[in-house]
Amino acid sequence: MTRTIKKANMLTTTLTLIMFLISFPHSSSSTSSPIKTVVVIVMENRSFDHMLGWMKKLNPEINGVDGSESNPTSTSDPNSPKVFFKNESHFVDPDPGHSFQAICEQIFGSNNTAVNTSSNPPLMNGFVQQAKSMDDPQMSQSVMNGFDPDKVAVYKELVSEFAVFDRWFASVPSSTQPNRLYVHSGTSHGATSNVKSLLIKGYSQQTIFDNLHDAGLSFGIYFQNIPATLFFRNLRKVKYLTSFHAYGLSFANHAKKGKLPNYVVVEQRYMDTMLEPATDDHPSHDVYQG
Ligand SMILES: *[C@@H]1O[C@H](CO)[C@@H](O)[C@H](O)[C@H]1NC(C)=O
Ligand SMILES: *[C@@H]1O[C@H](CO)[C@@H](O)[C@H](O)[C@H]1NC(C)=O
Ligand SMILES: *[C@@H]1O[C@H](CO)[C@@H](O)[C@H](O)[C@H]1NC(C)=O
Ligand SMILES: CC(=O)N[C@H]1CO[C@H](CO)[C@@H](O)[C@@H]1O
């Protein structure tokens, strides 16, 4: 999205990708790269402007927000009241719309795919209208809202210390699993929603894990409640059994000993319970602890 339009709110980042590169310059390795281990963690449905938009205050080079951004209440009526972007996010509940149709309406102003889906740059004018159709009185402001950096101290620290990609977009403008499939295999195999029956059956495509295995490199999946990587049929193979580790028991220990595999995927707690709160940032889960 460029600044040529009055930049409306939420960049659609259904998943936020956080990658850490751990490099050991002097380690012996089968490749010439000094990078020995890559750790991938993919957070859940929060848009860029919602999580990091106000970080522009820390670093004006970040393509964030300043509060001048707005959306009309109705995309077909330019004179309808506007809702402006605020800095008052805290607990997001209920969950804003993020189906393929909802995002189509958020980005192009209409969920009729025959309408306006060719506008370039997209109008980004349908967030409020889509939220209004969800029948929750708070929703319109809720989707036009971001965190004050001090409310998300862990992200604030990461943004202050490391690089931020502010032009990163979700692979599929839709729900969780098509995007997670993309992260690990470069395709959602045509899925634009979480299709339960197909997830249970397991997706059949080749994954990055297969490629790593074939290249003689190691990988490890550090899971908490359920490993979403098991939605790939290939990962259910017996030969990969030893690549799955319980995060709580192993991650810190392996990291400390320098024993992490070459390619590491950390799977958060996707399920929210009193004793073990979810750690994936999906609304309505808590984001404060980072
Ligand atoms: C949030 O926005 C309001 C209105 O623009 C502003 O007065 C306030 O200082 C902002 N708060 C923070 C913490 O930036
Ligand atoms: C399409 O958009 C209209 C207008 O906001 C809304 O009433 C309707 O529920 C939407 N349909 C879908 C499938 O999102
Ligand atoms: C479709 O795009 C045109 C031209 O950019 C714009 O004038 C119109 O308001 C858009 N319609 C909707 C429903 O967003
Ligand atoms: C809280 C939040 O940012 N939710 C987002 C989920 O995804 C949809 C579609 O990208 C956004 O519009 C929501 O704002």
GROMACS .gro file of C-alpha atoms and ligand atoms in nm:
model
  346
    1MET     CA    1   0.000   0.000   0.000
    2THR     CA    2   0.135   0.344  -0.081
    3ARG     CA    3   0.079   0.683   0.069
    4THR     CA    4  -0.096   0.813  -0.241
    5ILE     CA    5  -0.431   0.726  -0.089
    6LYS     CA    6  -0.540   0.857   0.245
    7LYS     CA    7  -0.398   0.560   0.417
    8ALA     CA    8  -0.679   0.372   0.574
    9ASN     CA    9  -0.601   0.175   0.884
   10MET     CA   10  -0.518  -0.187   0.894
   11LEU     CA   11  -0.263  -0.349   0.675
   12THR     CA   12  -0.391  -0.696   0.639
   13THR     CA   13  -0.140  -0.913   0.810
   14THR     CA   14  -0.331  -1.216   0.915
   15LEU     CA   15  -0.020  -1.367   1.059
   16THR     CA   16   0.283  -1.188   1.189
   17LEU     CA   17   0.607  -1.360   1.111
   18ILE     CA   18   0.891  -1.328   1.351
   19MET     CA   19   1.220  -1.481   1.255
   20PHE     CA   20   1.533  -1.502   1.456
   21LEU     CA   21   1.864  -1.587   1.307
   22ILE     CA   22   2.111  -1.736   1.542
   23SER     CA   23   2.454  -1.730   1.400
   24PHE     CA   24   2.769  -1.898   1.517
   25PRO     CA   25   3.047  -1.755   1.303
   26HIS     CA   26   3.305  -2.019   1.391
   27SER     CA   27   3.093  -2.332   1.393
   28SER     CA   28   3.171  -2.598   1.142
   29SER     CA   29   2.883  -2.650   0.906
   30SER     CA   30   2.794  -2.837   0.590
   31THR     CA   31   2.716  -2.507   0.417
   32SER     CA   32   2.929  -2.199   0.368
   33SER     CA   33   2.677  -1.978   0.550
   34PRO     CA   34   2.770  -1.866   0.899
   35ILE     CA   35   2.405  -1.907   1.000
   36LYS     CA   36   2.357  -2.235   1.179
   37THR     CA   37   2.005  -2.208   1.313
   38VAL     CA   38   1.690  -2.028   1.198
   39VAL     CA   39   1.402  -1.999   1.445
   40VAL     CA   40   1.057  -1.925   1.302
   41ILE     CA   41   0.757  -1.817   1.508
   42VAL     CA   42   0.434  -1.712   1.341
   43MET     CA   43   0.187  -1.514   1.547
   44GLU     CA   44  -0.186  -1.487   1.483
   45ASN     CA   45  -0.438  -1.250   1.335
   46ARG     CA   46  -0.332  -0.896   1.416
   47SER     CA   47  -0.280  -0.633   1.153
   48PHE     CA   48   0.043  -0.435   1.123
   49ASP     CA   49  -0.114  -0.099   1.209
   50HIS     CA   50  -0.296  -0.249   1.505
   51MET     CA   51   0.022  -0.395   1.662
   52LEU     CA   52   0.302  -0.174   1.532
   53GLY     CA   53   0.139   0.129   1.363
   54TRP     CA   54   0.203   0.363   1.655
   55MET     CA   55   0.569   0.253   1.674
   56LYS     CA   56   0.616   0.524   1.412
   57LYS     CA   57   0.649   0.748   1.717
   58LEU     CA   58   0.969   0.562   1.808
   59ASN     CA   59   1.101   0.558   1.454
   60PRO     CA   60   0.944   0.790   1.194
   61GLU     CA   61   1.072   0.566   0.913
   62ILE     CA   62   0.819   0.297   1.005
   63ASN     CA   63   0.521   0.301   0.768
   64GLY     CA   64   0.275   0.329   1.054
   65VAL     CA   65  -0.006   0.562   1.160
   66ASP     CA   66  -0.047   0.911   1.302
   67GLY     CA   67  -0.421   0.921   1.368
   68SER     CA   68  -0.514   1.103   1.047
   69GLU     CA   69  -0.626   0.774   0.889
   70SER     CA   70  -0.996   0.708   0.858
   71ASN     CA   71  -1.263   0.495   0.696
   72PRO     CA   72  -1.615   0.598   0.594
   73THR     CA   73  -1.909   0.426   0.759
   74SER     CA   74  -2.038   0.335   0.415
   75THR     CA   75  -1.809   0.285   0.116
   76SER     CA   76  -2.086   0.381  -0.126
   77ASP     CA   77  -2.148   0.715   0.050
   78PRO     CA   78  -1.839   0.941   0.062
   79ASN     CA   79  -2.029   1.178   0.294
   80SER     CA   80  -2.102   0.914   0.558
   81PRO     CA   81  -1.944   0.976   0.900
   82LYS     CA   82  -1.577   0.879   0.928
   83VAL     CA   83  -1.415   0.666   1.196
   84PHE     CA   84  -1.056   0.771   1.272
   85PHE     CA   85  -0.769   0.549   1.380
   86LYS     CA   86  -0.694   0.563   1.754
   87ASN     CA   87  -0.425   0.449   1.997
   88GLU     CA   88  -0.654   0.288   2.252
   89SER     CA   89  -0.639  -0.084   2.183
   90HIS     CA   90  -0.621  -0.311   2.480
   91PHE     CA   91  -0.827  -0.627   2.496
   92VAL     CA   92  -0.974  -0.718   2.154
   93ASP     CA   93  -1.294  -0.916   2.195
   94PRO     CA   94  -1.485  -1.029   1.998
   95ASP     CA   95  -1.261  -1.129   1.711
   96PRO     CA   96  -1.282  -0.901   1.402
   97GLY     CA   97  -1.383  -1.055   1.068
   98HIS     CA   98  -1.103  -1.226   0.880
   99SER     CA   99  -1.271  -1.461   0.636
  100PHE     CA  100  -1.179  -1.423   0.267
  101GLN     CA  101  -1.507  -1.233   0.206
  102ALA     CA  102  -1.461  -1.006   0.509
  103ILE     CA  103  -1.107  -0.911   0.404
  104CYS     CA  104  -1.222  -0.852   0.048
  105GLU     CA  105  -1.471  -0.599   0.182
  106GLN     CA  106  -1.210  -0.443   0.417
  107ILE     CA  107  -0.956  -0.392   0.139
  108PHE     CA  108  -1.171  -0.318  -0.166
  109GLY     CA  109  -1.483  -0.171  -0.005
  110SER     CA  110  -1.709  -0.451  -0.117
  111ASN     CA  111  -1.728  -0.826  -0.069
  112ASN     CA  112  -1.862  -0.865  -0.420
  113THR     CA  113  -1.543  -0.989  -0.583
  114ALA     CA  114  -1.663  -0.855  -0.917
  115VAL     CA  115  -1.643  -0.504  -0.769
  116ASN     CA  116  -1.324  -0.300  -0.730
  117THR     CA  117  -1.085  -0.588  -0.668
  118SER     CA  118  -0.866  -0.447  -0.941
  119SER     CA  119  -0.816  -0.105  -0.781
  120ASN     CA  120  -0.447  -0.053  -0.735
  121PRO     CA  121  -0.361   0.051  -0.474
  122PRO     CA  122  -0.664  -0.103  -0.302
  123LEU     CA  123  -0.898   0.153  -0.146
  124MET     CA  124  -0.857   0.008   0.209
  125ASN     CA  125  -1.191   0.173   0.286
  126GLY     CA  126  -1.414  -0.112   0.401
  127PHE     CA  127  -1.291  -0.192   0.753
  128VAL     CA  128  -1.561   0.007   0.928
  129GLN     CA  129  -1.837  -0.107   0.694
  130GLN     CA  130  -1.737  -0.471   0.736
  131ALA     CA  131  -1.717  -0.431   1.114
  132LYS     CA  132  -2.062  -0.271   1.122
  133SER     CA  133  -2.207  -0.574   0.948
  134MET     CA  134  -2.086  -0.786   1.241
  135ASP     CA  135  -2.351  -0.663   1.478
  136ASP     CA  136  -2.123  -0.560   1.763
  137PRO     CA  137  -2.146  -0.192   1.863
  138GLN     CA  138  -1.775  -0.164   1.958
  139MET     CA  139  -1.640  -0.338   1.650
  140SER     CA  140  -1.609  -0.035   1.416
  141GLN     CA  141  -1.375   0.145   1.655
  142SER     CA  142  -1.208  -0.177   1.759
  143VAL     CA  143  -1.077  -0.241   1.405
  144MET     CA  144  -0.968   0.125   1.375
  145ASN     CA  145  -0.742   0.104   1.677
  146GLY     CA  146  -0.381   0.028   1.761
  147PHE     CA  147  -0.165  -0.026   2.068
  148ASP     CA  148   0.016   0.255   2.237
  149PRO     CA  149   0.376   0.119   2.230
  150ASP     CA  150   0.397   0.119   2.610
  151LYS     CA  151   0.104  -0.124   2.626
  152VAL     CA  152   0.302  -0.385   2.430
  153ALA     CA  153   0.639  -0.348   2.593
  154VAL     CA  154   0.793  -0.663   2.446
  155TYR     CA  155   0.714  -0.556   2.088
  156LYS     CA  156   0.830  -0.203   2.168
  157GLU     CA  157   1.166  -0.342   2.278
  158LEU     CA  158   1.197  -0.567   1.972
  159VAL     CA  159   1.109  -0.277   1.740
  160SER     CA  160   1.365  -0.054   1.913
  161GLU     CA  161   1.643  -0.312   1.885
  162PHE     CA  162   1.580  -0.503   1.561
  163ALA     CA  163   1.469  -0.459   1.200
  164VAL     CA  164   1.095  -0.426   1.124
  165PHE     CA  165   0.949  -0.528   0.790
  166ASP     CA  166   0.659  -0.290   0.732
  167ARG     CA  167   0.571  -0.408   0.382
  168TRP     CA  168   0.502  -0.771   0.467
  169PHE     CA  169   0.161  -0.907   0.372
  170ALA     CA  170  -0.031  -1.223   0.447
  171SER     CA  171   0.001  -1.490   0.176
  172VAL     CA  172  -0.373  -1.554   0.172
  173PRO     CA  173  -0.605  -1.272   0.285
  174SER     CA  174  -0.796  -1.513   0.502
  175SER     CA  175  -0.790  -1.732   0.811
  176THR     CA  176  -0.509  -1.906   0.997
  177GLN     CA  177  -0.447  -2.241   0.833
  178PRO     CA  178  -0.410  -2.136   0.466
  179ASN     CA  179  -0.142  -1.894   0.586
  180ARG     CA  180   0.034  -2.149   0.805
  181LEU     CA  181   0.032  -2.392   0.511
  182TYR     CA  182   0.198  -2.120   0.302
  183VAL     CA  183   0.470  -2.057   0.560
  184HIS     CA  184   0.584  -2.419   0.555
  185SER     CA  185   0.514  -2.523   0.196
  186GLY     CA  186   0.481  -2.212  -0.023
  187THR     CA  187   0.119  -2.291  -0.109
  188SER     CA  188  -0.215  -2.331   0.065
  189HIS     CA  189  -0.304  -2.599  -0.191
  190GLY     CA  190  -0.595  -2.379  -0.299
  191ALA     CA  191  -0.741  -2.336   0.052
  192THR     CA  192  -0.889  -1.995   0.134
  193SER     CA  193  -1.037  -2.101   0.468
  194ASN     CA  194  -0.979  -2.355   0.746
  195VAL     CA  195  -1.133  -2.667   0.591
  196LYS     CA  196  -1.165  -2.907   0.882
  197SER     CA  197  -1.202  -3.227   0.680
  198LEU     CA  198  -0.893  -3.151   0.469
  199LEU     CA  199  -0.687  -3.052   0.773
  200ILE     CA  200  -0.775  -3.380   0.943
  201LYS     CA  201  -0.694  -3.577   0.630
  202GLY     CA  202  -0.368  -3.385   0.600
  203TYR     CA  203  -0.241  -3.170   0.312
  204SER     CA  204  -0.029  -3.365   0.067
  205GLN     CA  205   0.221  -3.111  -0.064
  206GLN     CA  206   0.597  -3.117  -0.020
  207THR     CA  207   0.711  -2.901   0.273
  208ILE     CA  208   1.025  -2.712   0.367
  209PHE     CA  209   1.082  -2.986   0.626
  210ASP     CA  210   1.103  -3.250   0.350
  211ASN     CA  211   1.348  -3.034   0.157
  212LEU     CA  212   1.565  -2.985   0.465
  213HIS     CA  213   1.559  -3.355   0.543
  214ASP     CA  214   1.657  -3.440   0.184
  215ALA     CA  215   1.942  -3.188   0.201
  216GLY     CA  216   2.076  -3.351   0.517
  217LEU     CA  217   1.982  -3.059   0.743
  218SER     CA  218   1.799  -3.100   1.072
  219PHE     CA  219   1.469  -2.945   1.175
  220GLY     CA  220   1.271  -2.937   1.497
  221ILE     CA  221   0.915  -2.845   1.586
  222TYR     CA  222   0.873  -2.723   1.943
  223PHE     CA  223   0.502  -2.745   2.013
  224GLN     CA  224   0.280  -2.655   2.307
  225ASN     CA  225  -0.073  -2.787   2.277
  226ILE     CA  226  -0.123  -2.900   1.920
  227PRO     CA  227   0.137  -2.887   1.642
  228ALA     CA  228  -0.039  -2.729   1.342
  229THR     CA  229   0.245  -2.870   1.129
  230LEU     CA  230   0.070  -3.208   1.159
  231PHE     CA  231  -0.187  -3.073   0.911
  232PHE     CA  232   0.074  -3.179   0.654
  233ARG     CA  233   0.044  -3.550   0.581
  234ASN     CA  234   0.419  -3.582   0.526
  235LEU     CA  235   0.496  -3.473   0.880
  236ARG     CA  236   0.302  -3.769   1.014
  237LYS     CA  237   0.571  -4.003   0.881
  238VAL     CA  238   0.744  -4.213   1.143
  239LYS     CA  239   1.088  -4.088   1.036
  240TYR     CA  240   0.995  -3.738   1.154
  241LEU     CA  241   0.868  -3.845   1.498
  242THR     CA  242   1.191  -3.744   1.671
  243SER     CA  243   1.172  -3.395   1.522
  244PHE     CA  244   0.879  -3.304   1.749
  245HIS     CA  245   0.964  -3.171   2.094
  246ALA     CA  246   0.758  -3.041   2.385
  247TYR     CA  247   0.849  -2.671   2.395
  248GLY     CA  248   0.840  -2.633   2.774
  249LEU     CA  249   1.067  -2.930   2.833
  250SER     CA  250   1.317  -2.883   2.556
  251PHE     CA  251   1.345  -2.546   2.385
  252ALA     CA  252   1.539  -2.347   2.644
  253ASN     CA  253   1.751  -2.648   2.725
  254HIS     CA  254   1.842  -2.720   2.362
  255ALA     CA  255   1.910  -2.352   2.297
  256LYS     CA  256   2.135  -2.324   2.602
  257LYS     CA  257   2.337  -2.626   2.501
  258GLY     CA  258   2.366  -2.503   2.142
  259LYS     CA  259   2.177  -2.812   2.031
  260LEU     CA  260   1.892  -2.655   1.838
  261PRO     CA  261   1.840  -2.811   1.493
  262ASN     CA  262   1.918  -2.605   1.181
  263TYR     CA  263   1.557  -2.505   1.126
  264VAL     CA  264   1.332  -2.453   1.426
  265VAL     CA  265   0.960  -2.383   1.432
  266VAL     CA  266   0.808  -2.275   1.761
  267GLU     CA  267   0.435  -2.344   1.782
  268GLN     CA  268   0.261  -2.138   2.045
  269ARG     CA  269  -0.027  -2.233   2.269
  270TYR     CA  270  -0.324  -2.181   2.037
  271MET     CA  271  -0.574  -2.280   2.302
  272ASP     CA  272  -0.663  -2.050   2.589
  273THR     CA  273  -0.718  -2.188   2.939
  274MET     CA  274  -0.703  -2.026   3.284
  275LEU     CA  275  -0.392  -2.221   3.380
  276GLU     CA  276  -0.217  -2.196   3.048
  277PRO     CA  277  -0.319  -1.881   2.860
  278ALA     CA  278  -0.280  -1.886   2.483
  279THR     CA  279   0.041  -1.728   2.354
  280ASP     CA  280  -0.046  -1.687   1.986
  281ASP     CA  281  -0.190  -1.328   2.000
  282HIS     CA  282  -0.511  -1.433   1.822
  283PRO     CA  283  -0.798  -1.210   1.938
  284SER     CA  284  -0.934  -1.239   2.203
  285HIS     CA  285  -0.611  -1.380   2.350
  286ASP     CA  286  -0.394  -1.152   2.559
  287VAL     CA  287  -0.095  -0.987   2.387
  288TYR     CA  288   0.054  -0.800   2.682
  289GLN     CA  289   0.315  -1.058   2.775
  290GLY     CA  290   0.459  -1.065   2.425
  291LIG     C1  291  -0.318   0.892   2.198
  291LIG     O1  292  -0.383   0.982   2.111
  291LIG     C2  293  -0.429   1.100   2.175
  291LIG     C3  294  -0.512   1.177   2.074
  291LIG     O2  295  -0.440   1.200   1.957
  291LIG     C4  296  -0.310   1.178   2.226
  291LIG     O3  297  -0.353   1.296   2.294
  291LIG     C5  298  -0.233   1.089   2.324
  291LIG     O4  299  -0.115   1.157   2.364
  291LIG     C6  300  -0.197   0.959   2.259
  291LIG     N1  301  -0.139   0.872   2.362
  291LIG     C7  302  -0.018   0.826   2.350
  291LIG     C8  303   0.029   0.740   2.465
  291LIG     O5  304   0.051   0.849   2.252
  292LIG     C1  305  -2.113  -0.863   0.236
  292LIG     O1  306  -2.121  -0.724   0.271
  292LIG     C2  307  -2.246  -0.681   0.321
  292LIG     C3  308  -2.236  -0.531   0.347
  292LIG     O2  309  -2.142  -0.501   0.446
  292LIG     C4  310  -2.282  -0.762   0.448
  292LIG     O3  311  -2.411  -0.725   0.492
  292LIG     C5  312  -2.278  -0.912   0.418
  292LIG     O4  313  -2.300  -0.984   0.537
  292LIG     C6  314  -2.142  -0.949   0.360
  292LIG     N1  315  -2.139  -1.092   0.324
  292LIG     C7  316  -2.033  -1.171   0.354
  292LIG     C8  317  -2.041  -1.314   0.310
  292LIG     O5  318  -1.935  -1.128   0.413
  293LIG     C1  319  -1.503   0.135  -0.648
  293LIG     O1  320  -1.393   0.211  -0.699
  293LIG     C2  321  -1.429   0.339  -0.746
  293LIG     C3  322  -1.308   0.403  -0.812
  293LIG     O2  323  -1.190   0.384  -0.734
  293LIG     C4  324  -1.485   0.421  -0.628
  293LIG     O3  325  -1.525   0.549  -0.674
  293LIG     C5  326  -1.605   0.349  -0.567
  293LIG     O4  327  -1.647   0.418  -0.451
  293LIG     C6  328  -1.567   0.206  -0.528
  293LIG     N1  329  -1.685   0.133  -0.481
  293LIG     C7  330  -1.689   0.072  -0.365
  293LIG     C8  331  -1.815  -0.004  -0.334
  293LIG     O5  332  -1.597   0.073  -0.286
  294LIG     C1  333  -0.729  -0.750   1.612
  294LIG     C2  334  -0.698  -0.752   1.468
  294LIG     O1  335  -0.606  -0.687   1.423
  294LIG     N1  336  -0.773  -0.828   1.392
  294LIG     C3  337  -0.758  -0.832   1.250
  294LIG     C4  338  -0.780  -0.973   1.201
  294LIG     O2  339  -0.771  -0.973   1.063
  294LIG     C5  340  -0.858  -0.887   0.995
  294LIG     C6  341  -0.834  -0.903   0.850
  294LIG     O3  342  -0.699  -0.882   0.821
  294LIG     C7  343  -0.835  -0.743   1.038
  294LIG     O4  344  -0.925  -0.656   0.976
  294LIG     C8  345  -0.855  -0.738   1.185
  294LIG     O5  346  -0.834  -0.607   1.227
   0.00000   0.00000   0.00000
